[in-house]
Amino acid sequence: MSATKADLVVANGRIVTPDSVFEGSIAIKDGKVLAVGDLEAMPLAAELFDAAGMHILPGAIDDHVHFRDPGYPHKEDWESGTAAAAFGGVTCVFDMPNTIPPTANGEILAAKHAIAASKAHIDFGLYGLLGDNTIATVPELIAGGVIGFKLYMGNTFGKIPSPDTGATLECFEVAAATGKRVSLHAENNDIMERRQKRLMAAGRKDQWAHLAARPSVVAIEAVSRAAILAEWTGARIHVLHISTAEELRPLREAKARGVDITGETCPHYLLLSTDDYNRVPGIIAVNPPVREKQNQQPIFDALIDGTIDVIATDHAPHAYEEKTRNDIWTVDCGFPGVETQMPLMLTQVNAGRMSITDYVRMSAYNPARIWGLYPRKGALLPGSDADIAIVDLGREHTIRDAETQSRSKVSPWDGYRVKGLPIHTLVRGRFVMKDRKLVGGTKGWGRSVHAIQDMPEPAVMNAEHSMHAITRP
C-alpha cells in the first residue's frame, strides 16, 4: 500500500465508465481522484467509505436547468435547486439565462455568478443570452466566463425575444469565432405565434390547444434551419429538448455532413405522452410539448445509438397555482426534473432498455466532452474532479413531489415508481448528500466551471460572405 495519504477512499464499489463496469475503489485527495483500482493498491486515507453493493458513477452533468435566481425566488433559487440536484446524483448544472434580468452582459453575469457561488451545493456553469440585442456583448460575456450561449429561436417562459433568421445567422457568425457552443430552443416562432392567435380567437383554452400551437413541424423546421446556418458559419450548436421523432432526420443528416451539432432529450419525452394530458393537464405543459406516444421509442433509440448525445432535464420549476390554472395560455410551462432524472433513467437500466454504461455516457461523459470540461468533469480518472454519484440499483422508491428538495412541489412524476436511486453524492471529493440527507455546511461549496479544452477553429463554409467580410473596409 502506498505511503501517499489520501483524504478519502471510496471502497469496494462497482465503478462505471462509458464502456465498462468493474469492481474497485477510488482514492481522493484535495478534491480530485488520486487513484482508481483494487482496495489493496489504494493509498492510506484519513477516511474509508465502504460502497459495497453500490455502483459508483461519475456525477451527472445537467446542461439544461432553470434555477430562477435572480428574479423568481418563489419558484426556485440556487440553494434549493442545487440541493435537488445533489439528491438526483447531479454534480454540475448549467443554468439558463432567462432570469430577471436576463444574463445579457458582463455585469449581470458577474452578479449571477456571485449569487450562485454563495448558495450552490454543487458546481455550475452559466449561459449567456445570445440574440439580436446581445451580439455586441458577446466579448464581455466570454470574458466573464460563460459556459456557452443560449439562443431562443422560439418563445417560451420569460418571453425572451426570438431573433429573426438574419439575426440568427449573425449570432452564429459571432459565436463561431469564440468556439463556444450555442444551445438552441429550436422551435419556429412565426408558426407558433400565428397558430396560438388563431386558437385563442377560437376560444380554445384546453391543454390540447398548447400542443396544436406547437406541432412537430416547428421543431423540424428550426433544427433544419439551425443546421444550415451552423454549417455556413462554423458555429457549434446544441439542440435542446428533442421532442419529436422527425427532428432526428435533420440532426442525423447534419452530423453526417460534418456540422458540429449535438443534441439532448429529457425523460419526459421518453416516458410521458399525450396519454398523460388528462391526468395532469396543466402540470404537464412544457415547451416544446410532450407529444404523441409514437415519438418515444425513436427518440429513445436515438439516445442509445448516439444520434442524441445527452440526457438532460430542462428543470423548470413553478409554483402550484402557476401550473393549475384553467386557461392553458396562462399556465407557466415547465416542471422540475433535476432530482428525478437519474432515478427515472436507472429504472430504464433495470428494465433492460439501456446499459448503465450507456447511461454514464449520456449523463456525464458526453456533456463533459461537448462543453469542453473533459476529463476534469464527467470521468473517474486520476486528476479528474471527484464528482461521484453512489447509487443503489436495487433501491425502489416512489417519487413524491412534497418530499423533493425543489421549492416547486408540482410535477407529472408524482407517484411514479422507480428502481435505482442515488444514495450519496460527492462534489470535488466532499459529500453533499449522504444517506439521502443533505450534508450541512455545503451551501456555497459549488464553484463555477470553465472549459479546459481548446475549442476547434470554426469550419466556415462561406467565410467570404460573412458579416465581418461584408463590413470590412
CSV table of C-alpha atoms in Angstrom, one decimal:
chain,number,residue,atom,x,y,z
A,1,MET,CA,0.0,0.0,0.0
A,2,SER,CA,1.3,3.4,-1.0
A,3,ALA,CA,2.6,5.8,1.7
A,4,THR,CA,0.9,8.8,-0.1
A,5,LYS,CA,-2.1,9.7,2.1
A,6,ALA,CA,-5.5,10.3,0.6
A,7,ASP,CA,-8.3,12.3,2.2
A,8,LEU,CA,-10.9,9.6,1.4
A,9,VAL,CA,-11.1,6.2,-0.2
A,10,VAL,CA,-14.5,5.1,-1.6
A,11,ALA,CA,-14.0,1.3,-1.4
A,12,ASN,CA,-15.5,-1.9,-2.8
A,13,GLY,CA,-18.0,-0.5,-5.3
A,14,ARG,CA,-18.7,-1.2,-8.9
A,15,ILE,CA,-17.1,1.6,-10.9
A,16,VAL,CA,-18.9,2.6,-14.1
A,17,THR,CA,-17.3,4.2,-17.1
A,18,PRO,CA,-18.8,4.8,-20.6
A,19,ASP,CA,-17.6,1.4,-21.7
A,20,SER,CA,-17.0,-0.9,-18.7
A,21,VAL,CA,-18.1,-1.8,-15.1
A,22,PHE,CA,-15.5,-3.2,-12.7
A,23,GLU,CA,-15.1,-3.8,-9.0
A,24,GLY,CA,-12.8,-1.2,-7.5
A,25,SER,CA,-12.0,1.6,-5.2
A,26,ILE,CA,-11.3,5.3,-5.7
A,27,ALA,CA,-8.8,7.4,-3.7
A,28,ILE,CA,-9.5,11.1,-3.4
A,29,LYS,CA,-7.1,13.9,-2.4
A,30,ASP,CA,-7.6,17.7,-2.5
A,31,GLY,CA,-10.9,17.2,-4.3
A,32,LYS,CA,-9.5,15.2,-7.1
A,33,VAL,CA,-9.3,11.5,-8.0
A,34,LEU,CA,-5.9,10.3,-6.9
A,35,ALA,CA,-6.1,6.6,-7.9
A,36,VAL,CA,-8.5,4.0,-9.1
A,37,GLY,CA,-8.1,0.3,-8.6
A,38,ASP,CA,-8.1,-2.6,-6.1
A,39,LEU,CA,-8.5,-1.6,-2.5
A,40,GLU,CA,-5.1,-3.2,-1.7
A,41,ALA,CA,-3.5,-0.7,-4.1
A,42,MET,CA,-5.1,2.4,-2.6
A,43,PRO,CA,-3.0,4.8,-0.5
A,44,LEU,CA,-3.6,5.3,3.2
A,45,ALA,CA,-6.6,7.5,3.8
A,46,ALA,CA,-7.9,9.7,6.5
A,47,GLU,CA,-11.4,8.2,5.8
A,48,LEU,CA,-12.6,4.9,4.3
A,49,PHE,CA,-16.1,4.8,2.9
A,50,ASP,CA,-17.5,1.3,2.1
A,51,ALA,CA,-19.6,1.4,-1.1
A,52,ALA,CA,-20.1,-2.4,-1.2
A,53,GLY,CA,-23.2,-3.3,-3.2
A,54,MET,CA,-23.3,0.1,-4.8
A,55,HIS,CA,-22.4,1.4,-8.3
A,56,ILE,CA,-20.0,4.3,-8.4
A,57,LEU,CA,-20.8,6.7,-11.3
A,58,PRO,CA,-19.4,10.0,-12.4
A,59,GLY,CA,-21.8,12.6,-11.2
A,60,ALA,CA,-24.4,13.6,-13.8
A,61,ILE,CA,-23.9,16.9,-15.6
A,62,ASP,CA,-27.2,18.5,-16.4
A,63,ASP,CA,-26.6,21.1,-19.1
A,64,HIS,CA,-30.1,22.5,-19.0
A,65,VAL,CA,-31.7,23.8,-15.8
A,66,HIS,CA,-33.6,26.9,-14.9
A,67,PHE,CA,-32.9,27.8,-11.2
A,68,ARG,CA,-34.9,31.0,-11.5
A,69,ASP,CA,-32.4,33.0,-9.4
A,70,PRO,CA,-32.4,36.0,-9.6
A,71,GLY,CA,-35.9,37.0,-10.4
A,72,TYR,CA,-38.3,34.2,-9.4
A,73,PRO,CA,-37.3,33.1,-5.9
A,74,HIS,CA,-40.7,31.7,-5.1
A,75,LYS,CA,-40.2,29.1,-7.9
A,76,GLU,CA,-36.6,28.1,-7.1
A,77,ASP,CA,-33.3,29.5,-6.1
A,78,TRP,CA,-29.7,28.3,-6.2
A,79,GLU,CA,-29.8,26.7,-2.8
A,80,SER,CA,-33.0,24.7,-3.3
A,81,GLY,CA,-32.2,23.9,-7.0
A,82,THR,CA,-28.7,22.6,-6.2
A,83,ALA,CA,-30.0,20.6,-3.2
A,84,ALA,CA,-32.4,18.9,-5.6
A,85,ALA,CA,-29.6,18.2,-8.0
A,86,ALA,CA,-27.5,16.7,-5.2
A,87,PHE,CA,-30.4,14.3,-4.3
A,88,GLY,CA,-30.5,13.4,-8.0
A,89,GLY,CA,-26.8,12.5,-8.3
A,90,VAL,CA,-26.1,15.6,-10.3
A,91,THR,CA,-22.8,17.3,-9.5
A,92,CYS,CA,-22.8,20.1,-12.1
A,93,VAL,CA,-25.5,22.1,-13.8
A,94,PHE,CA,-25.6,24.8,-16.5
A,95,ASP,CA,-28.2,27.4,-15.8
A,96,MET,CA,-30.2,29.2,-18.5
A,97,PRO,CA,-30.2,33.0,-18.9
A,98,ASN,CA,-34.0,33.7,-18.8
A,99,THR,CA,-33.8,35.0,-15.2
A,100,ILE,CA,-34.6,38.7,-14.2
A,101,PRO,CA,-32.6,40.4,-15.6
A,102,PRO,CA,-31.6,38.1,-18.4
A,103,THR,CA,-27.9,37.2,-18.4
A,104,ALA,CA,-27.2,39.5,-21.3
A,105,ASN,CA,-24.0,41.4,-20.4
A,106,GLY,CA,-20.9,41.1,-18.2
A,107,GLU,CA,-22.2,43.0,-15.3
A,108,ILE,CA,-25.4,40.9,-15.0
A,109,LEU,CA,-23.3,37.7,-15.5
A,110,ALA,CA,-20.9,38.7,-12.6
A,111,ALA,CA,-23.8,39.3,-10.3
A,112,LYS,CA,-25.4,36.0,-11.1
A,113,HIS,CA,-22.1,34.2,-10.6
A,114,ALA,CA,-21.9,35.8,-7.1
A,115,ILE,CA,-25.4,34.7,-6.2
A,116,ALA,CA,-24.8,31.1,-7.4
A,117,ALA,CA,-21.4,30.9,-5.6
A,118,SER,CA,-23.0,31.9,-2.3
A,119,LYS,CA,-25.7,29.4,-2.4
A,120,ALA,CA,-24.8,26.4,-4.6
A,121,HIS,CA,-24.2,22.9,-3.1
A,122,ILE,CA,-22.8,21.7,-6.5
A,123,ASP,CA,-20.7,23.1,-9.3
A,124,PHE,CA,-22.3,25.2,-12.1
A,125,GLY,CA,-21.9,26.9,-15.4
A,126,LEU,CA,-23.8,29.9,-16.6
A,127,TYR,CA,-25.2,30.5,-20.1
A,128,GLY,CA,-25.0,34.0,-21.7
A,129,LEU,CA,-28.0,35.2,-23.7
A,130,LEU,CA,-27.4,35.3,-27.4
A,131,GLY,CA,-29.9,37.3,-29.5
A,132,ASP,CA,-30.3,40.4,-31.7
A,133,ASN,CA,-29.7,42.7,-28.7
A,134,THR,CA,-26.7,40.9,-27.2
A,135,ILE,CA,-24.4,40.4,-30.2
A,136,ALA,CA,-22.3,43.4,-29.0
A,137,THR,CA,-21.9,42.0,-25.5
A,138,VAL,CA,-20.5,38.6,-26.6
A,139,PRO,CA,-16.9,39.6,-25.8
A,140,GLU,CA,-17.8,40.6,-22.2
A,141,LEU,CA,-19.8,37.5,-21.7
A,142,ILE,CA,-16.9,35.4,-22.8
A,143,ALA,CA,-14.5,37.4,-20.5
A,144,GLY,CA,-17.0,36.8,-17.7
A,145,GLY,CA,-16.8,33.0,-18.1
A,146,VAL,CA,-19.9,31.8,-19.7
A,147,ILE,CA,-20.0,28.1,-20.4
A,148,GLY,CA,-21.8,28.7,-23.6
A,149,PHE,CA,-24.7,30.7,-25.2
A,150,LYS,CA,-28.5,30.2,-25.3
A,151,LEU,CA,-30.4,31.4,-28.4
A,152,TYR,CA,-34.2,31.3,-28.3
A,153,MET,CA,-35.5,30.5,-31.8
A,154,GLY,CA,-38.9,30.2,-30.3
A,155,ASN,CA,-40.7,31.9,-27.5
A,156,THR,CA,-41.0,30.3,-24.1
A,157,PHE,CA,-41.2,31.3,-20.4
A,158,GLY,CA,-39.6,34.7,-19.8
A,159,LYS,CA,-40.6,35.9,-23.2
A,160,ILE,CA,-37.1,36.4,-24.5
A,161,PRO,CA,-37.4,37.9,-28.0
A,162,SER,CA,-36.6,35.4,-30.7
A,163,PRO,CA,-34.2,36.7,-33.4
A,164,ASP,CA,-35.2,36.6,-37.0
A,165,THR,CA,-33.2,34.4,-39.4
A,166,GLY,CA,-30.9,37.3,-40.4
A,167,ALA,CA,-30.1,38.0,-36.8
A,168,THR,CA,-29.7,34.3,-36.0
A,169,LEU,CA,-27.1,34.0,-38.8
A,170,GLU,CA,-25.2,36.9,-37.4
A,171,CYS,CA,-25.4,35.5,-33.9
A,172,PHE,CA,-23.9,32.2,-35.2
A,173,GLU,CA,-21.1,34.1,-37.0
A,174,VAL,CA,-20.1,35.9,-33.8
A,175,ALA,CA,-20.4,32.8,-31.6
A,176,ALA,CA,-18.4,30.7,-34.1
A,177,ALA,CA,-15.4,32.9,-33.7
A,178,THR,CA,-15.4,32.3,-29.9
A,179,GLY,CA,-15.5,28.5,-30.1
A,180,LYS,CA,-18.4,28.4,-27.6
A,181,ARG,CA,-21.3,26.2,-28.3
A,182,VAL,CA,-24.8,27.7,-28.7
A,183,SER,CA,-27.7,25.9,-27.1
A,184,LEU,CA,-30.9,26.3,-29.1
A,185,HIS,CA,-34.6,26.4,-28.1
A,186,ALA,CA,-35.4,25.1,-31.6
A,187,GLU,CA,-39.0,26.0,-32.4
A,188,ASN,CA,-40.2,28.2,-35.2
A,189,ASN,CA,-41.6,31.3,-33.5
A,190,ASP,CA,-43.6,32.6,-36.5
A,191,ILE,CA,-45.6,29.4,-36.9
A,192,MET,CA,-46.3,29.2,-33.1
A,193,GLU,CA,-47.4,32.8,-32.7
A,194,ARG,CA,-49.8,32.6,-35.7
A,195,ARG,CA,-51.4,29.3,-34.6
A,196,GLN,CA,-51.7,30.4,-31.0
A,197,LYS,CA,-53.5,33.6,-32.0
A,198,ARG,CA,-56.0,31.6,-34.1
A,199,LEU,CA,-56.6,29.1,-31.3
A,200,MET,CA,-57.1,31.9,-28.8
A,201,ALA,CA,-59.5,33.6,-31.1
A,202,ALA,CA,-61.5,30.4,-31.4
A,203,GLY,CA,-61.8,30.3,-27.6
A,204,ARG,CA,-59.5,27.3,-27.1
A,205,LYS,CA,-58.1,27.1,-23.6
A,206,ASP,CA,-57.6,23.4,-23.1
A,207,GLN,CA,-54.2,21.6,-22.8
A,208,TRP,CA,-54.6,20.2,-26.3
A,209,ALA,CA,-54.5,23.7,-27.7
A,210,HIS,CA,-51.0,24.1,-26.4
A,211,LEU,CA,-49.9,21.1,-28.5
A,212,ALA,CA,-51.9,22.4,-31.5
A,213,ALA,CA,-50.0,25.7,-31.4
A,214,ARG,CA,-46.6,23.8,-31.3
A,215,PRO,CA,-46.9,21.0,-33.9
A,216,SER,CA,-43.9,18.9,-34.7
A,217,VAL,CA,-43.1,21.0,-37.8
A,218,VAL,CA,-42.0,23.9,-35.6
A,219,ALA,CA,-39.1,21.8,-34.3
A,220,ILE,CA,-38.3,20.0,-37.5
A,221,GLU,CA,-38.0,23.4,-39.4
A,222,ALA,CA,-36.0,25.0,-36.6
A,223,VAL,CA,-33.5,22.2,-36.4
A,224,SER,CA,-33.1,22.1,-40.1
A,225,ARG,CA,-32.6,25.8,-40.4
A,226,ALA,CA,-30.2,26.0,-37.5
A,227,ALA,CA,-28.1,23.2,-39.0
A,228,ILE,CA,-27.8,25.0,-42.3
A,229,LEU,CA,-26.8,28.3,-40.6
A,230,ALA,CA,-24.3,26.4,-38.4
A,231,GLU,CA,-22.8,24.7,-41.5
A,232,TRP,CA,-22.5,28.1,-43.2
A,233,THR,CA,-20.8,29.8,-40.3
A,234,GLY,CA,-18.9,27.1,-38.5
A,235,ALA,CA,-20.9,27.7,-35.3
A,236,ARG,CA,-21.0,24.9,-32.8
A,237,ILE,CA,-24.7,24.2,-31.8
A,238,HIS,CA,-26.6,22.1,-29.4
A,239,VAL,CA,-30.3,21.2,-29.9
A,240,LEU,CA,-32.1,21.3,-26.7
A,241,HIS,CA,-35.1,19.1,-25.6
A,242,ILE,CA,-35.6,17.0,-28.7
A,243,SER,CA,-39.3,16.0,-28.6
A,244,THR,CA,-40.2,14.6,-32.0
A,245,ALA,CA,-39.0,11.6,-34.0
A,246,GLU,CA,-38.9,13.8,-37.1
A,247,GLU,CA,-36.2,16.0,-35.7
A,248,LEU,CA,-33.8,13.1,-35.8
A,249,ARG,CA,-33.6,13.2,-39.6
A,250,PRO,CA,-32.1,16.8,-39.9
A,251,LEU,CA,-29.9,16.1,-36.9
A,252,ARG,CA,-28.5,12.9,-38.4
A,253,GLU,CA,-28.1,14.5,-41.8
A,254,ALA,CA,-26.2,17.5,-40.3
A,255,LYS,CA,-23.9,15.2,-38.3
A,256,ALA,CA,-23.2,13.2,-41.5
A,257,ARG,CA,-22.3,16.5,-43.3
A,258,GLY,CA,-19.8,17.3,-40.6
A,259,VAL,CA,-21.8,20.1,-38.9
A,260,ASP,CA,-20.7,20.5,-35.2
A,261,ILE,CA,-24.1,19.7,-33.9
A,262,THR,CA,-25.1,17.8,-30.8
A,263,GLY,CA,-28.5,17.1,-29.2
A,264,GLU,CA,-30.2,16.3,-26.0
A,265,THR,CA,-33.6,15.0,-24.8
A,266,CYS,CA,-35.3,14.7,-21.4
A,267,PRO,CA,-37.0,12.0,-19.5
A,268,HIS,CA,-40.5,13.4,-20.1
A,269,TYR,CA,-40.1,13.0,-23.9
A,270,LEU,CA,-39.1,9.3,-23.4
A,271,LEU,CA,-41.6,8.3,-20.7
A,272,LEU,CA,-44.6,10.6,-21.0
A,273,SER,CA,-47.0,11.2,-23.9
A,274,THR,CA,-50.3,12.9,-24.7
A,275,ASP,CA,-51.9,9.9,-22.9
A,276,ASP,CA,-51.0,11.7,-19.7
A,277,TYR,CA,-52.7,15.0,-20.7
A,278,ASN,CA,-56.0,14.2,-18.9
A,279,ARG,CA,-54.1,13.0,-15.8
A,280,VAL,CA,-52.0,16.2,-15.3
A,281,PRO,CA,-53.4,18.7,-17.8
A,282,GLY,CA,-51.6,22.0,-16.9
A,283,ILE,CA,-48.9,20.3,-14.9
A,284,ILE,CA,-47.5,18.5,-18.0
A,285,ALA,CA,-47.4,21.7,-20.0
A,286,VAL,CA,-43.8,22.3,-21.2
A,287,ASN,CA,-42.1,23.9,-24.2
A,288,PRO,CA,-41.7,22.0,-26.5
A,289,PRO,CA,-44.8,20.0,-25.5
A,290,VAL,CA,-44.9,16.3,-24.6
A,291,ARG,CA,-46.0,14.7,-27.7
A,292,GLU,CA,-47.8,11.5,-29.0
A,293,LYS,CA,-46.6,8.2,-27.9
A,294,GLN,CA,-45.1,7.1,-31.2
A,295,ASN,CA,-42.3,9.6,-30.7
A,296,GLN,CA,-41.0,7.9,-27.6
A,297,GLN,CA,-39.2,4.8,-28.9
A,298,PRO,CA,-37.4,6.6,-31.9
A,299,ILE,CA,-36.1,9.2,-29.5
A,300,PHE,CA,-35.0,6.5,-27.0
A,301,ASP,CA,-33.3,4.6,-29.8
A,302,ALA,CA,-31.5,7.7,-31.0
A,303,LEU,CA,-30.2,8.3,-27.5
A,304,ILE,CA,-28.8,4.8,-27.3
A,305,ASP,CA,-27.2,4.9,-30.8
A,306,GLY,CA,-25.6,8.3,-30.2
A,307,THR,CA,-27.7,10.4,-32.6
A,308,ILE,CA,-28.8,12.2,-29.4
A,309,ASP,CA,-25.8,12.9,-27.2
A,310,VAL,CA,-27.1,13.9,-23.8
A,311,ILE,CA,-29.9,13.2,-21.3
A,312,ALA,CA,-30.8,16.5,-19.5
A,313,THR,CA,-33.9,17.7,-17.7
A,314,ASP,CA,-34.9,21.3,-18.7
A,315,HIS,CA,-35.6,21.6,-14.9
A,316,ALA,CA,-38.2,24.4,-14.9
A,317,PRO,CA,-39.9,24.8,-11.6
A,318,HIS,CA,-43.1,26.9,-10.9
A,319,ALA,CA,-45.5,27.3,-8.0
A,320,TYR,CA,-48.6,25.1,-7.8
A,321,GLU,CA,-51.0,27.8,-8.6
A,322,GLU,CA,-49.0,28.7,-11.7
A,323,LYS,CA,-49.4,25.2,-13.0
A,324,THR,CA,-53.0,24.5,-12.3
A,325,ARG,CA,-54.8,27.5,-13.9
A,326,ASN,CA,-57.8,26.6,-16.1
A,327,ASP,CA,-56.6,28.6,-19.1
A,328,ILE,CA,-53.6,26.8,-20.7
A,329,TRP,CA,-52.3,30.1,-22.2
A,330,THR,CA,-51.8,31.4,-18.6
A,331,VAL,CA,-50.2,28.2,-17.3
A,332,ASP,CA,-46.4,28.6,-16.8
A,333,CYS,CA,-44.7,25.9,-18.9
A,334,GLY,CA,-42.1,23.5,-17.4
A,335,PHE,CA,-41.7,21.4,-14.3
A,336,PRO,CA,-38.9,20.1,-12.0
A,337,GLY,CA,-36.6,17.3,-13.2
A,338,VAL,CA,-33.1,17.6,-11.8
A,339,GLU,CA,-33.8,15.4,-8.8
A,340,THR,CA,-35.7,12.7,-10.7
A,341,GLN,CA,-33.8,12.3,-13.9
A,342,MET,CA,-31.3,9.7,-12.6
A,343,PRO,CA,-33.8,7.5,-10.8
A,344,LEU,CA,-36.0,7.6,-13.9
A,345,MET,CA,-33.2,6.6,-16.2
A,346,LEU,CA,-31.8,4.0,-13.8
A,347,THR,CA,-35.2,2.5,-13.9
A,348,GLN,CA,-34.8,2.1,-17.6
A,349,VAL,CA,-31.4,0.4,-16.9
A,350,ASN,CA,-33.1,-2.0,-14.6
A,351,ALA,CA,-35.8,-2.7,-17.3
A,352,GLY,CA,-33.1,-3.7,-19.7
A,353,ARG,CA,-33.7,-0.8,-22.1
A,354,MET,CA,-30.2,0.5,-21.8
A,355,SER,CA,-27.0,-0.4,-20.0
A,356,ILE,CA,-25.5,1.5,-17.1
A,357,THR,CA,-22.5,2.3,-19.3
A,358,ASP,CA,-24.9,3.9,-21.8
A,359,TYR,CA,-26.3,6.0,-19.0
A,360,VAL,CA,-22.9,7.2,-17.9
A,361,ARG,CA,-22.0,8.1,-21.5
A,362,MET,CA,-25.2,10.3,-22.0
A,363,SER,CA,-25.3,11.8,-18.5
A,364,ALA,CA,-21.7,12.6,-17.7
A,365,TYR,CA,-19.1,11.7,-20.4
A,366,ASN,CA,-20.8,13.3,-23.3
A,367,PRO,CA,-21.8,16.5,-21.6
A,368,ALA,CA,-18.3,17.0,-20.3
A,369,ARG,CA,-16.8,16.4,-23.7
A,370,ILE,CA,-19.3,18.6,-25.6
A,371,TRP,CA,-18.8,21.5,-23.3
A,372,GLY,CA,-15.0,21.3,-23.1
A,373,LEU,CA,-14.8,20.0,-19.5
A,374,TYR,CA,-13.5,16.5,-20.1
A,375,PRO,CA,-11.6,14.9,-18.3
A,376,ARG,CA,-11.9,17.4,-15.4
A,377,LYS,CA,-15.6,16.5,-15.2
A,378,GLY,CA,-17.5,13.5,-16.5
A,379,ALA,CA,-14.8,10.9,-15.6
A,380,LEU,CA,-13.4,9.0,-12.7
A,381,LEU,CA,-9.8,9.2,-13.8
A,382,PRO,CA,-6.7,10.2,-11.8
A,383,GLY,CA,-6.7,14.0,-11.9
A,384,SER,CA,-10.5,14.3,-12.5
A,385,ASP,CA,-12.6,16.2,-10.1
A,386,ALA,CA,-14.0,13.7,-7.6
A,387,ASP,CA,-17.6,14.3,-8.6
A,388,ILE,CA,-19.4,11.0,-7.8
A,389,ALA,CA,-22.8,9.5,-7.5
A,390,ILE,CA,-23.0,6.4,-5.5
A,391,VAL,CA,-26.2,4.6,-6.5
A,392,ASP,CA,-28.2,1.6,-5.3
A,393,LEU,CA,-29.6,0.0,-8.4
A,394,GLY,CA,-31.9,-2.2,-6.4
A,395,ARG,CA,-33.4,0.5,-4.3
A,396,GLU,CA,-37.1,1.0,-5.0
A,397,HIS,CA,-38.7,4.4,-4.4
A,398,THR,CA,-41.9,6.3,-5.1
A,399,ILE,CA,-41.4,9.9,-6.3
A,400,ARG,CA,-43.5,12.3,-4.1
A,401,ASP,CA,-43.5,16.0,-5.1
A,402,ALA,CA,-44.0,17.0,-1.5
A,403,GLU,CA,-40.8,15.3,-0.5
A,404,THR,CA,-38.5,16.7,-3.1
A,405,GLN,CA,-35.9,19.4,-2.4
A,406,SER,CA,-37.1,21.9,-5.1
A,407,ARG,CA,-39.3,24.8,-4.0
A,408,SER,CA,-41.7,23.7,-6.7
A,409,LYS,CA,-43.9,20.8,-5.4
A,410,VAL,CA,-45.7,20.0,-8.6
A,411,SER,CA,-44.6,17.7,-11.4
A,412,PRO,CA,-46.1,14.9,-13.6
A,413,TRP,CA,-43.8,12.4,-11.8
A,414,ASP,CA,-45.7,12.5,-8.5
A,415,GLY,CA,-46.5,8.8,-7.6
A,416,TYR,CA,-44.1,7.4,-10.2
A,417,ARG,CA,-42.3,4.2,-9.1
A,418,VAL,CA,-38.6,4.0,-9.8
A,419,LYS,CA,-35.9,1.4,-9.2
A,420,GLY,CA,-32.4,2.7,-8.8
A,421,LEU,CA,-31.6,5.7,-6.6
A,422,PRO,CA,-28.6,7.9,-5.8
A,423,ILE,CA,-27.8,7.3,-2.1
A,424,HIS,CA,-24.7,9.5,-1.8
A,425,THR,CA,-23.3,12.4,-3.9
A,426,LEU,CA,-19.8,13.9,-3.7
A,427,VAL,CA,-18.7,17.1,-5.4
A,428,ARG,CA,-15.0,17.6,-5.6
A,429,GLY,CA,-14.4,14.9,-3.0
A,430,ARG,CA,-16.9,16.2,-0.5
A,431,PHE,CA,-20.2,14.6,0.4
A,432,VAL,CA,-23.0,17.0,-0.3
A,433,MET,CA,-25.7,14.4,0.0
A,434,LYS,CA,-25.2,11.3,2.2
A,435,ASP,CA,-27.6,8.6,3.1
A,436,ARG,CA,-30.4,10.5,1.3
A,437,LYS,CA,-29.8,13.6,3.5
A,438,LEU,CA,-28.3,16.9,2.6
A,439,VAL,CA,-25.0,17.4,4.3
A,440,GLY,CA,-24.8,20.5,6.5
A,441,GLY,CA,-22.3,23.2,5.7
A,442,THR,CA,-22.3,22.5,1.9
A,443,LYS,CA,-24.2,25.7,0.9
A,444,GLY,CA,-21.7,27.7,-1.1
A,445,TRP,CA,-19.4,24.7,-1.9
A,446,GLY,CA,-20.3,24.9,-5.5
A,447,ARG,CA,-17.9,26.6,-7.9
A,448,SER,CA,-18.3,27.9,-11.5
A,449,VAL,CA,-16.7,25.7,-14.2
A,450,HIS,CA,-15.0,26.8,-17.3
A,451,ALA,CA,-13.9,24.9,-20.4
A,452,ILE,CA,-10.4,23.4,-20.2
A,453,GLN,CA,-10.2,22.1,-23.8
A,454,ASP,CA,-9.1,24.3,-26.7
A,455,MET,CA,-12.1,24.5,-28.9
A,456,PRO,CA,-11.6,23.9,-32.6
A,457,GLU,CA,-11.4,26.7,-35.1
A,458,PRO,CA,-14.8,27.1,-36.8
A,459,ALA,CA,-15.2,25.3,-40.1
A,460,VAL,CA,-16.7,28.1,-42.0
A,461,MET,CA,-18.3,27.1,-45.3
A,462,ASN,CA,-18.6,30.7,-46.7
A,463,ALA,CA,-16.2,33.0,-44.9
A,464,GLU,CA,-16.0,35.4,-47.7
A,465,HIS,CA,-19.7,36.1,-47.3
A,466,SER,CA,-19.7,36.5,-43.5
A,467,MET,CA,-20.9,39.8,-42.0
A,468,HIS,CA,-17.3,40.5,-41.0
A,469,ALA,CA,-16.1,40.2,-44.5
A,470,ILE,CA,-19.0,42.2,-45.9
A,471,THR,CA,-18.4,45.1,-43.4
A,472,ARG,CA,-14.6,45.1,-43.8
A,473,PRO,CA,-13.4,48.3,-45.5
